[in-house]
CSV table of C-alpha atoms in Angstrom, one decimal:
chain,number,residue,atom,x,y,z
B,1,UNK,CA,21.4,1.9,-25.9
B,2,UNK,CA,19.3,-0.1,-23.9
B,3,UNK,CA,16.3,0.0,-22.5
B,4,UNK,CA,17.8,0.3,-18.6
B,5,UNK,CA,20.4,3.0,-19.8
B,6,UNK,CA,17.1,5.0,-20.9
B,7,UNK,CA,15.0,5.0,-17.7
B,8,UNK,CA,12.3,2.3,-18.8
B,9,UNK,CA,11.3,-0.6,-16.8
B,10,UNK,CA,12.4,-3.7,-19.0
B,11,UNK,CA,10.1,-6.6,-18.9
B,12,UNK,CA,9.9,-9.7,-21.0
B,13,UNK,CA,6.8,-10.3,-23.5
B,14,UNK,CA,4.4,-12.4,-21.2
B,15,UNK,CA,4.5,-9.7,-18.7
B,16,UNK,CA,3.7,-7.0,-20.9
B,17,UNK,CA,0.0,-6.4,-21.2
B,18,UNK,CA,-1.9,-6.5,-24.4
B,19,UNK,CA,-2.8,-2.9,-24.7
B,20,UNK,CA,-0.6,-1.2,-22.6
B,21,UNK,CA,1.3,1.9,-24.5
B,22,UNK,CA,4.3,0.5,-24.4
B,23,UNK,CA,4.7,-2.5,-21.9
B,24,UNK,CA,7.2,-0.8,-19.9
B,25,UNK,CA,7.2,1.3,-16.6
B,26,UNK,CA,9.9,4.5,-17.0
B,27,UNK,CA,11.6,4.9,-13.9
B,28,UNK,CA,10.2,9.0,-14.0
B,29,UNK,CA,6.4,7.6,-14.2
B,30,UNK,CA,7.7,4.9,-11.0
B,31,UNK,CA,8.5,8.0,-8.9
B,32,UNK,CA,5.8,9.3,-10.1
B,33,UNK,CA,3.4,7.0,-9.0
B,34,UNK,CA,5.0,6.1,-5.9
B,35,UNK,CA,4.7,9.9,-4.7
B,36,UNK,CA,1.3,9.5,-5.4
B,37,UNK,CA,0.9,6.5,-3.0
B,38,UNK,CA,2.6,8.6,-0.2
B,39,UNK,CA,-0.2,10.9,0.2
B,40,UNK,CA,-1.7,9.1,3.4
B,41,UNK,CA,1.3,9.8,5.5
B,42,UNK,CA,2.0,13.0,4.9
B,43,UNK,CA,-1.6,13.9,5.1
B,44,UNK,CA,-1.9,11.9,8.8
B,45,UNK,CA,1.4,13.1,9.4
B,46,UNK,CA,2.4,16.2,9.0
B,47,UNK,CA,0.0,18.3,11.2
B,48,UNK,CA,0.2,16.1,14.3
B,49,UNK,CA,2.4,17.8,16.0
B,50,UNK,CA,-0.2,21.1,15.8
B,51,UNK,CA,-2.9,19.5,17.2
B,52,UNK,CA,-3.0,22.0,20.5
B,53,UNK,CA,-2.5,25.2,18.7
B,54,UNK,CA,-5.1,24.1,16.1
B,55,UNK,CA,-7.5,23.8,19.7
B,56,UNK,CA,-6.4,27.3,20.8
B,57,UNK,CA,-6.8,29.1,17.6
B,58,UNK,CA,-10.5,27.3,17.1
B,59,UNK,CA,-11.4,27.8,20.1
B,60,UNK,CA,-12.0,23.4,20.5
B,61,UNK,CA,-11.2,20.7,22.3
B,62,UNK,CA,-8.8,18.1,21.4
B,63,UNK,CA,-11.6,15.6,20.6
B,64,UNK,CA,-12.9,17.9,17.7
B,65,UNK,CA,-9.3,18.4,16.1
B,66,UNK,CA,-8.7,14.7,16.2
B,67,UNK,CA,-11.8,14.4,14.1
B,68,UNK,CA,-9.7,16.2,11.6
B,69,UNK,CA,-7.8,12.9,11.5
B,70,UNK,CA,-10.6,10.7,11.7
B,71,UNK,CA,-12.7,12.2,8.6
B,72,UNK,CA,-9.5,12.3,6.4
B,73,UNK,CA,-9.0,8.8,6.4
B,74,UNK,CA,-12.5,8.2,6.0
B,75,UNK,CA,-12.9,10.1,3.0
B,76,UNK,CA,-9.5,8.1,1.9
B,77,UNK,CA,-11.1,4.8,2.2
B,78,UNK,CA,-14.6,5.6,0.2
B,79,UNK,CA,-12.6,7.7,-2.1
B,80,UNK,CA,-10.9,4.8,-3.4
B,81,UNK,CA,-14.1,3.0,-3.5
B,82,UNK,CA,-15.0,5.5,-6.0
B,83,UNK,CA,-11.9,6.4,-8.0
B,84,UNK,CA,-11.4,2.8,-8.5
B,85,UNK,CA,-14.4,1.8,-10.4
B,86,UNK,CA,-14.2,5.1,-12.8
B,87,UNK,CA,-11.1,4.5,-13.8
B,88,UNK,CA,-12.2,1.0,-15.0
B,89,UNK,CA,-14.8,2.8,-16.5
B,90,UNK,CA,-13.9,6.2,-18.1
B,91,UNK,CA,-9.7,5.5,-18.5
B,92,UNK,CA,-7.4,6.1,-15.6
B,93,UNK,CA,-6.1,9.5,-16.5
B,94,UNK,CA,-9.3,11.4,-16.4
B,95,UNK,CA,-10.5,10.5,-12.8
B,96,UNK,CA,-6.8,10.6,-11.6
B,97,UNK,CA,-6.9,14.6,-12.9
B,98,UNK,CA,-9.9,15.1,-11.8
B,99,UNK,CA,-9.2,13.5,-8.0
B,100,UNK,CA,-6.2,15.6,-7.8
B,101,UNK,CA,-7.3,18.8,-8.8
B,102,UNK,CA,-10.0,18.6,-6.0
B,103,UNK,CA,-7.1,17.5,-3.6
B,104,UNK,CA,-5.6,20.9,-4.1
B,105,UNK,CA,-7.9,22.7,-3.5
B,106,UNK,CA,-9.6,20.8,-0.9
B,107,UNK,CA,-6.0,21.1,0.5
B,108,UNK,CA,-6.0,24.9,0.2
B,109,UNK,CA,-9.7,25.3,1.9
B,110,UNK,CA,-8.0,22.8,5.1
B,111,UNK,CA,-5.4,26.2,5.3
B,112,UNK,CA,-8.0,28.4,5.0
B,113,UNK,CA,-10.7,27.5,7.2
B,114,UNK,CA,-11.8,29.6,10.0
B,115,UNK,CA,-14.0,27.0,12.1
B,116,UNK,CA,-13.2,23.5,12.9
B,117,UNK,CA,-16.9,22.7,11.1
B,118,UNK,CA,-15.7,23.6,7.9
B,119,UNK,CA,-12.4,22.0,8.4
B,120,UNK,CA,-13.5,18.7,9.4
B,121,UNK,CA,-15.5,19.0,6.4
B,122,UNK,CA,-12.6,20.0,4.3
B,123,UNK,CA,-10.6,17.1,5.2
B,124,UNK,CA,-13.3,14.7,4.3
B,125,UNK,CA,-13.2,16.2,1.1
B,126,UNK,CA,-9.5,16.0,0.8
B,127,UNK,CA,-8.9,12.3,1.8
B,128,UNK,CA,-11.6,11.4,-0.6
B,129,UNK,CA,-10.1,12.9,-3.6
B,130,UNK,CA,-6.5,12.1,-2.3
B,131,UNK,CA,-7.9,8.7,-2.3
B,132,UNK,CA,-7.5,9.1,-6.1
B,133,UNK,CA,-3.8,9.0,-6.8
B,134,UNK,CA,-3.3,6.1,-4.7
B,135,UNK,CA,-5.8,3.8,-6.2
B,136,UNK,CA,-5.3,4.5,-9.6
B,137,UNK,CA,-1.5,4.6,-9.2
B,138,UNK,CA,-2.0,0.8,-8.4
B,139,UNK,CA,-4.3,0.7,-11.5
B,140,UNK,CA,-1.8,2.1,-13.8
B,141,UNK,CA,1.0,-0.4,-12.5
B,142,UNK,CA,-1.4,-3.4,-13.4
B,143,UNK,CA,-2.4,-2.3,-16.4
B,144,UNK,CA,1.7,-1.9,-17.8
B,145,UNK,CA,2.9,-4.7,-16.0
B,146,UNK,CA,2.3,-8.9,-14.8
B,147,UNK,CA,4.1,-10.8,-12.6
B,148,UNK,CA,7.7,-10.4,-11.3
B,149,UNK,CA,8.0,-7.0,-13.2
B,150,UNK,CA,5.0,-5.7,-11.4
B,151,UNK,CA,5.7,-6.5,-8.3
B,152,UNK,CA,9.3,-5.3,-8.7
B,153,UNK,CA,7.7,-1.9,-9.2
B,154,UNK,CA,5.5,-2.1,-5.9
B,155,UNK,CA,8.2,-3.1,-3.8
B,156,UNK,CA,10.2,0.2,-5.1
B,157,UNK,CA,7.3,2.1,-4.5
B,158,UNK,CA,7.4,0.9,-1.1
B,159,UNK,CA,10.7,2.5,-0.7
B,160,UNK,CA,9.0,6.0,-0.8
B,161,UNK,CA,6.7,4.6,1.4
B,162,UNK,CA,8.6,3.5,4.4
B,163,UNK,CA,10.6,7.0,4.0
B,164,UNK,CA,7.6,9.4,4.2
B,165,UNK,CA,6.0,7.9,7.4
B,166,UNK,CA,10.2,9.5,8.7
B,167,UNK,CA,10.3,12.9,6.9
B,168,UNK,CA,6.5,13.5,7.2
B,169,UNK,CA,6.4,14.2,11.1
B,170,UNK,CA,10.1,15.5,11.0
B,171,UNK,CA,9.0,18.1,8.7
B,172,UNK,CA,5.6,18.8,10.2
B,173,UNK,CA,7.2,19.5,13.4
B,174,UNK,CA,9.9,22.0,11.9
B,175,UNK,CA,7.3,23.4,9.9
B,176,UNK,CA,4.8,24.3,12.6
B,177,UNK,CA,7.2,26.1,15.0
B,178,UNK,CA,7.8,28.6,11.5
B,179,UNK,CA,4.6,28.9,10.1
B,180,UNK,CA,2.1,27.7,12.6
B,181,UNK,CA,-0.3,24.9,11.5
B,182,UNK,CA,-2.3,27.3,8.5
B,183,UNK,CA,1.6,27.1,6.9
B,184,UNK,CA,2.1,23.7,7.6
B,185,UNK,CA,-1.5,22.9,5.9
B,186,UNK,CA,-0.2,25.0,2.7
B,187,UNK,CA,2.6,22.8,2.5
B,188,UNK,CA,0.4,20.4,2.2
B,189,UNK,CA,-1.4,22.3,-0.5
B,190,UNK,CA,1.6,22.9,-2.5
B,191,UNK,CA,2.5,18.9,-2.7
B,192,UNK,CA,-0.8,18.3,-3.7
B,193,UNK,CA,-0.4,20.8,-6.8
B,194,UNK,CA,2.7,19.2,-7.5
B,195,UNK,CA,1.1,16.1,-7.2
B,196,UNK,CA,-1.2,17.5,-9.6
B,197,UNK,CA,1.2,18.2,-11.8
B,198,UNK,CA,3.2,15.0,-12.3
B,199,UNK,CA,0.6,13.5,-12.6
B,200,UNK,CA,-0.8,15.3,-15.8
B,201,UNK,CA,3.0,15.6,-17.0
B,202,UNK,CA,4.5,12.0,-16.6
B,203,UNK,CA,1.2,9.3,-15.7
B,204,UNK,CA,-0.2,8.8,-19.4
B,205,UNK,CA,-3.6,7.2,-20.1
B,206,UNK,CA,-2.8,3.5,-19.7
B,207,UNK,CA,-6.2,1.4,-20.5
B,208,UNK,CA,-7.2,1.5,-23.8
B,209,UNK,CA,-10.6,2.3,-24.4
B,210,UNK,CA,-11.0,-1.6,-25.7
B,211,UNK,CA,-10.6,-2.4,-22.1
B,212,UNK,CA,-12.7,-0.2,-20.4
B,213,UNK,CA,-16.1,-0.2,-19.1
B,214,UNK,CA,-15.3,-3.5,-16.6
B,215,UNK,CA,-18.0,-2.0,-14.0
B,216,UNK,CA,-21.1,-1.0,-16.0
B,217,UNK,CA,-20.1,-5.0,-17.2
B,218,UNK,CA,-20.1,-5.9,-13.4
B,219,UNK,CA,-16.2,-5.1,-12.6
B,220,UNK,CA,-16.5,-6.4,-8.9
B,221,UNK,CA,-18.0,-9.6,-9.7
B,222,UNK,CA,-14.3,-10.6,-10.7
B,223,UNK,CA,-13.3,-9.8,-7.3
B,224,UNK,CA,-14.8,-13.2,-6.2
B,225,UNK,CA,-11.8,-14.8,-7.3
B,226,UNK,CA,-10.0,-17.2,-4.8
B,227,UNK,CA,-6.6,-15.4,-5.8
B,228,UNK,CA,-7.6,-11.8,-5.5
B,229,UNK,CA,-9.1,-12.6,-2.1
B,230,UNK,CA,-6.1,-14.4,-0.7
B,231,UNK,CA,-3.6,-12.0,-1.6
B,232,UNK,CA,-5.7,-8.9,-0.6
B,233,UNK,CA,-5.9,-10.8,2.4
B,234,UNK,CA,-2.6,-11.5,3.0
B,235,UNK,CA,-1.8,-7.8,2.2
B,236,UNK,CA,-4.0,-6.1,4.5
B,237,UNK,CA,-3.5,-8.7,7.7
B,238,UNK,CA,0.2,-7.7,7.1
B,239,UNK,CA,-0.6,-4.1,6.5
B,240,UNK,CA,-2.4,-3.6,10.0
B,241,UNK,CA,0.3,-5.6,11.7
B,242,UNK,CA,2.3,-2.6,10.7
B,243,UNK,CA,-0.6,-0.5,11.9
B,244,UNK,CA,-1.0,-1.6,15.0
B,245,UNK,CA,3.0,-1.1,15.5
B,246,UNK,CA,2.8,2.4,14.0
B,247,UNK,CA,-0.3,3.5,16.8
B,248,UNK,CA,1.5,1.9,19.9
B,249,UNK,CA,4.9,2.8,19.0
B,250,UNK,CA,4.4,6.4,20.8
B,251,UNK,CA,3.7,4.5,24.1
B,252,UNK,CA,6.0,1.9,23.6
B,253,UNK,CA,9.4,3.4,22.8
B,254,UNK,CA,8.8,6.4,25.9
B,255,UNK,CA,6.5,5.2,28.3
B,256,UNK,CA,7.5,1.4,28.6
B,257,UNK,CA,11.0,1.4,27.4
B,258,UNK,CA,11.5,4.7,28.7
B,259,UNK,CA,13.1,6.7,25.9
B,260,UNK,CA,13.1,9.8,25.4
B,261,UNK,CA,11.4,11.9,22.4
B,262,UNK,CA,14.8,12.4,20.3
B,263,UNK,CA,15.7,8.2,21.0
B,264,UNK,CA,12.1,7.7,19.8
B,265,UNK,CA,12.5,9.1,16.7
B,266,UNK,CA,15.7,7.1,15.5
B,267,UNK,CA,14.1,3.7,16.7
B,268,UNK,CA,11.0,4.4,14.6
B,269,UNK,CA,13.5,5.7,11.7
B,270,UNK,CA,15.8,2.8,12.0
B,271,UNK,CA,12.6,0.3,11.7
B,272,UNK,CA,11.7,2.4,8.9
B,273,UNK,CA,15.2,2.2,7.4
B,274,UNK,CA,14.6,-1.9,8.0
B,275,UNK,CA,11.7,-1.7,5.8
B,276,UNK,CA,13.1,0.6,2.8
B,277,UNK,CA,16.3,-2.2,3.1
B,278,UNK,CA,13.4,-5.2,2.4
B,279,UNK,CA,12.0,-3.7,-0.3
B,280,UNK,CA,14.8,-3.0,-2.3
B,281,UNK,CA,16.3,-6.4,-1.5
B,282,UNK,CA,12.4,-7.8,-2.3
B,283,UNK,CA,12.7,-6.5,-5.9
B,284,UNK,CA,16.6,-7.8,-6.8
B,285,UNK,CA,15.2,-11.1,-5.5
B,286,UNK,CA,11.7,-10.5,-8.0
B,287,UNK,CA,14.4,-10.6,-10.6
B,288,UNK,CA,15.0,-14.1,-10.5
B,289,UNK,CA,12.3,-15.5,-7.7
B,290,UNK,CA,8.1,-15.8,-8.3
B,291,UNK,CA,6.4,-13.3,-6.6
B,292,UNK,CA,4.6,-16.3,-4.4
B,293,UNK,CA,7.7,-17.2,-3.3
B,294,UNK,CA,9.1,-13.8,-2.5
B,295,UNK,CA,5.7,-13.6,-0.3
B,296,UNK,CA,6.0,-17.2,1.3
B,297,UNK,CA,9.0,-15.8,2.9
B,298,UNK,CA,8.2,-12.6,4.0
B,299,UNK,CA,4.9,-14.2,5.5
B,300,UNK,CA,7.3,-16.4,7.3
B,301,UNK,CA,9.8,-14.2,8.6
B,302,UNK,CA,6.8,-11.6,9.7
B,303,UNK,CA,4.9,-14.6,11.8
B,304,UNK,CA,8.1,-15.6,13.6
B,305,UNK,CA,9.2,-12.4,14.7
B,306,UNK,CA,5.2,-11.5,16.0
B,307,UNK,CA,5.0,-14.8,17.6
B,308,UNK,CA,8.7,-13.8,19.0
B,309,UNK,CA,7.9,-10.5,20.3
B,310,UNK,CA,4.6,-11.6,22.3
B,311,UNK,CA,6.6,-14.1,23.8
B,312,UNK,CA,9.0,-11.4,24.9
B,313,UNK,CA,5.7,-9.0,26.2
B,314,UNK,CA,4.6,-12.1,27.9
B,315,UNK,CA,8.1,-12.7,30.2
B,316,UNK,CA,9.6,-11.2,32.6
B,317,UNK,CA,12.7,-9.9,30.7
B,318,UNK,CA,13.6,-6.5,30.1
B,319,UNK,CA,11.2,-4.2,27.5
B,320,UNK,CA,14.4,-3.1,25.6
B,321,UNK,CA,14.8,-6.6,24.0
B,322,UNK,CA,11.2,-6.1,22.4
B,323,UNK,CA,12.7,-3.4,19.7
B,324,UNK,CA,14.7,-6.5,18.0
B,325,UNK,CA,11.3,-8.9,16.9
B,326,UNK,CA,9.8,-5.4,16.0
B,327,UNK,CA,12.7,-4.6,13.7
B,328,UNK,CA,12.7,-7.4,12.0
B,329,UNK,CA,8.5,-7.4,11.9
B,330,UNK,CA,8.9,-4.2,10.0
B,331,UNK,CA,11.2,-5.6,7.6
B,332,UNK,CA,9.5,-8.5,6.9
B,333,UNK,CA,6.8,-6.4,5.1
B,334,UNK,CA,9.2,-5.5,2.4
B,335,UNK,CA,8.6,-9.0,1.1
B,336,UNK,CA,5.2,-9.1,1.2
B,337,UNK,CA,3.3,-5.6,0.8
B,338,UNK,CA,4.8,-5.2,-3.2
B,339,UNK,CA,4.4,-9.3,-4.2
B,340,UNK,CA,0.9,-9.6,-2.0
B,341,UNK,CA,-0.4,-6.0,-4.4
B,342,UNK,CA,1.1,-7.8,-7.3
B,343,UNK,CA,-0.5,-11.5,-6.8
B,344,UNK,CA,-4.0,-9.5,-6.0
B,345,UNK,CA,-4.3,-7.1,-9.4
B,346,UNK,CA,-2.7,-9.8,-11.6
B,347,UNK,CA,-6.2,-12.4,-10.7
B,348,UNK,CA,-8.5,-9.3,-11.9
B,349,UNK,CA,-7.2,-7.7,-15.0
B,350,UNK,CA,-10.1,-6.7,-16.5
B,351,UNK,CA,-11.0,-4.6,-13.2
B,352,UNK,CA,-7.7,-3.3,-12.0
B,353,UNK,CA,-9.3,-0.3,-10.8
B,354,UNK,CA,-12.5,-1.6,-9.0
B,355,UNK,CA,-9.3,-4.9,-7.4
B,356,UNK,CA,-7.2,-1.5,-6.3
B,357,UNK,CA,-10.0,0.1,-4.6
B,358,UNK,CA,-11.2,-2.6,-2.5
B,359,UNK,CA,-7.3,-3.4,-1.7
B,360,UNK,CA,-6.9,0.3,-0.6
B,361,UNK,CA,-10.7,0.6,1.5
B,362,UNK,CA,-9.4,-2.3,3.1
B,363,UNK,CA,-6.2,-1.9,4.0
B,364,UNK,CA,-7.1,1.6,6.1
B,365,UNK,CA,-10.6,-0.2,6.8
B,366,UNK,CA,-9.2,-2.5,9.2
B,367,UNK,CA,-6.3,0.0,10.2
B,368,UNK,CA,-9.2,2.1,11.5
B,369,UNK,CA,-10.1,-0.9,13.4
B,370,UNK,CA,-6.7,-2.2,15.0
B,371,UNK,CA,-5.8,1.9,16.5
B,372,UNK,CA,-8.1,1.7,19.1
B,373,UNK,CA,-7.9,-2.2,20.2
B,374,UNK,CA,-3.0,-1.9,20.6
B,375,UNK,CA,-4.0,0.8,23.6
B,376,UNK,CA,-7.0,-1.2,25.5
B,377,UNK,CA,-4.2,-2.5,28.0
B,378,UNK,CA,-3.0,0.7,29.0
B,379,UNK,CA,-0.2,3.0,28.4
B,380,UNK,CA,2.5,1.2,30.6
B,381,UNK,CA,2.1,-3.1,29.1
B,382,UNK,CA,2.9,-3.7,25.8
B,383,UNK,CA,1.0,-7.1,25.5
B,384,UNK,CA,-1.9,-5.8,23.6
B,385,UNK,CA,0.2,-4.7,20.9
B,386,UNK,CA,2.0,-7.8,20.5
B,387,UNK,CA,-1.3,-9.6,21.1
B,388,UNK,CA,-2.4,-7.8,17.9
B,389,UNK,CA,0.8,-8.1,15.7
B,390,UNK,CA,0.7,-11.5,16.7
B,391,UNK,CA,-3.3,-12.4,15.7
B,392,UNK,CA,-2.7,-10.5,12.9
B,393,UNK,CA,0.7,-12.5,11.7
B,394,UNK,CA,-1.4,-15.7,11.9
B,395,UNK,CA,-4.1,-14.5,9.9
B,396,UNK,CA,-2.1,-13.0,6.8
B,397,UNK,CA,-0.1,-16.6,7.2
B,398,UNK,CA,-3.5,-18.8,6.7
B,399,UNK,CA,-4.3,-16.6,3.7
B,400,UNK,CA,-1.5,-16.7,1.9
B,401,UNK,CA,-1.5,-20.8,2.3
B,402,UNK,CA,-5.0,-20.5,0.7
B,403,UNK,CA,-3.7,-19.4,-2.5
B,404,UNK,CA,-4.2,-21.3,-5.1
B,405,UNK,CA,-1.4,-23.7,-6.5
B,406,UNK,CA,0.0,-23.1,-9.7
B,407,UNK,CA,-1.7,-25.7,-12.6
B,408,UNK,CA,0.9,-28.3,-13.5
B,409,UNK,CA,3.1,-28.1,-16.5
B,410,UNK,CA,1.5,-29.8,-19.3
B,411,UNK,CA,3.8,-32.9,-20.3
B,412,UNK,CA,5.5,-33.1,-23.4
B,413,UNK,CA,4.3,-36.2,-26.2
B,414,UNK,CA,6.8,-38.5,-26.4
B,415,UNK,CA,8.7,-39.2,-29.6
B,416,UNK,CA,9.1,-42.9,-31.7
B,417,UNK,CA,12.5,-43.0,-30.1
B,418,UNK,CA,11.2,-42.7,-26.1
B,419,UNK,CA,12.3,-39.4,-26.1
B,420,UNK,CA,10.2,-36.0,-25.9
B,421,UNK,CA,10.0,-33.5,-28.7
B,422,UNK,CA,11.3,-30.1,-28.3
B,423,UNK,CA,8.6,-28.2,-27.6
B,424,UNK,CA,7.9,-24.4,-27.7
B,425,UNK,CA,9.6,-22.6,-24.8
B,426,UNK,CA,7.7,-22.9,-20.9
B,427,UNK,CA,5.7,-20.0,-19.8
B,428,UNK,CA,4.2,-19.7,-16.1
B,429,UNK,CA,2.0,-22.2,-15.3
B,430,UNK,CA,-1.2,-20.6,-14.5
B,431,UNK,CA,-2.5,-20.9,-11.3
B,432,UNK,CA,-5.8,-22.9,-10.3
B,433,UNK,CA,-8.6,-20.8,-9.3
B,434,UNK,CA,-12.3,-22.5,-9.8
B,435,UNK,CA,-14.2,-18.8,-10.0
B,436,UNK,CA,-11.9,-17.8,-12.4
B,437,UNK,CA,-12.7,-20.4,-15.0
B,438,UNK,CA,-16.0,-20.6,-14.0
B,439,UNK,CA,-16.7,-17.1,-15.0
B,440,UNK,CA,-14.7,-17.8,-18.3
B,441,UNK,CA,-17.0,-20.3,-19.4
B,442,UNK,CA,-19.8,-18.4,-18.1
């Protein structure tokens, strides 16, 4: 039987790891790990629609339940900062328990709390040790997998990603009408213990202790590297283009379009749909394609439809036409968001963890950022937004032309006879990056 037919991710020898357990991701520890990485929306998600009963019942003001918000995805970015580096450290299985059996009950004391102090506090505490599943899950990738096979498995995962940012709200507001917001919060809770359990069921312990200890050893020093840097670059300019869609799309869709709530809800799950679509096209084409070229046409496709959509904020036509370049700027990311996380952890493999962390903080770091700067215009223009989709777009482009070119091939001695002798088979050229053989010497 083979490997497929069993479940297992099959890769070929160069892009198995030394030390990995097996070399292969199965496709139960893929779900796994791509459940794990879906934390943030339902999290953000879920309890919006809540947000005036959770006022009433506090006795608060909107400002202080939208705090709620603001500390959870602040504890999500300096979580990761954390869970990263321990996991290069101590082993990845460890920390990831440990992170997600304070999620649950973080999670559980969110439910439970009977002043809006102690649950701003509470979801502090949750984001930071949610922060945990996502950064490590990244980790665990790296460690089992290189090149096209990892970023095969990262544009997968972003298949459960562009669904949850759909069922999260959809199910949050069913849920709250039922069980109020304390019932939609124990939801919550009850994910995160299945969270908890997967994870100490299916994600085994996948850096050897021979590998380990890459930050008391100085694990962000390899971070310097001109690859890591351009590719996290390139992933997070393309990440908060999808940001900046995500916090203006409210106003967008109903106020300058002029939809309605229900009409609302299919456009943002039909762009959604657009970006599940990518992804699973973006790892059939991994199959055959490098990963750098897979991202050299998603970073394309993403800049001409920004560019194309502030041209249409900018005229004079109608505001329906904008939901076409927006389509296809959502599923543009499906190209880029699994090769750019691929490209990124493949320059720092002795720090996985510590490269994932930094990824993660900035990705939701300049999130944070982009929110407020889409509604500076106003409810009623949608310029700022394309404005910001369209700096952005530009941005992620120039970094991922700064990547560094692969080495050339060496060439093969020729023979008495003119010819060239057979030599052993080609492997990847590796890629030219200064601070990487820099530190090597060193």
């Amino acid at each position: 039987m083979s490997r497929a037919s069993q479940g297992t991710w099959p890769e070929s020898p160069r892009e198995s790891p030394q030390g990995s357990p097996d070399g292969r991701i199965t496709g139960a520890l893929l779900a796994m790990l791509a459940v794990l990485a879906s934390v943030a929306p339902f999290g953000i998600d879920m309890y919006l629609s809540a947000f005036p009963r959770m006022a009433t019942d506090l006795h608060t003001g909107a400002t202080s339940v939208q705090l709620t918000l603001t500390t959870f995805l602040l504890g999500l970015s300096a979580g990761q900062l954390v869970f990263g580096p321990l996991s290069d450290r101590y082993g990845r299985r460890g920390p990831l328990l440990l992170g997600s059996a304070v999620f649950v009950a973080a999670s559980v004391l969110t439910a439970l709390a009977p002043t809006i102090t102690v649950l701003v506090a509470a979801r502090l505490l949750q984001g930071a040790s949610a922060a945990a599943g996502m950064v490590i899950g990244r980790a665990v990738v790296a460690d089992l997998a290189r090149g096209r096979a990892a970023a095969r498995a990262f544009s997968l995962m972003m298949i459960v990603g562009g669904v949850a940012p759909v069922v999260a709200p959809l199910l949050g507001s069913v849920l709250v009408g039922a069980v109020g917001w304390r019932g939609v919060l124990l939801v919550l809770a009850a994910l995160a213990l299945a969270m908890f359990a997967g994870s100490a069921l299916l994600v085994p312990e996948s850096l050897p202790p021979g590998r380990r200890g890459a930050t008391r050893r100085g694990g962000f020093r390899h971070l310097r590297r001109r690859a890591y840097l351009t590719a996290t670059g390139t992933l997070v300019f393309s990440f908060a283009v999808l940001m900046a869609y995500i916090s203006a799309s409210p106003f967008l869709y109903q106020t300058v379009i002029g939809v309605g709530a229900v009409p609302y809800g299919l456009l943002f799950a039909l762009n959604a749909l657009g970006l599940v679509l990518s992804s699973a096209l973006s790892s059939r084409l991994l199959r055959r394609a490098e990963p750098r070229r897979v991202l050299a046409l998603g970073v394309g496709w993403l800049l001409l439809a920004s560019l194309a959509l502030l041209a249409l904020a900018l005229t004079p036509l109608g505001a329906v036409w904008l939901t076409v370049p927006l389509f296809f700027a959502v599923a543009s990311l499906g190209f880029i968001l699994g090769p750019a996380t691929a490209l990124a952890l493949d320059a720092v493999p002795r720090a996985a963890g510590a490269g994932s962390a930094v990824v993660g903080a900035a990705q939701f770091g300049l999130a944070a950022l982009v929110t407020p700067v889409v509604g500076l215009g106003g409810e009623h223009t949608a310029v700022p937004m394309a404005l910001a989709m369209g700096g952005l777009a530009v941005l992620a482009g120039v970094s991922s032309l700064l990547f560094p070119a692969p080495l050339p091939a060496p060439r093969e001695p020729a023979t008495a006879g003119g010819g060239t002798r057979p030599g052993p088979p080609s492997v990847p050229a590796p890629t030219r990056d200064l601070t990487h053989s820099k530190e090597q010497r060193s």
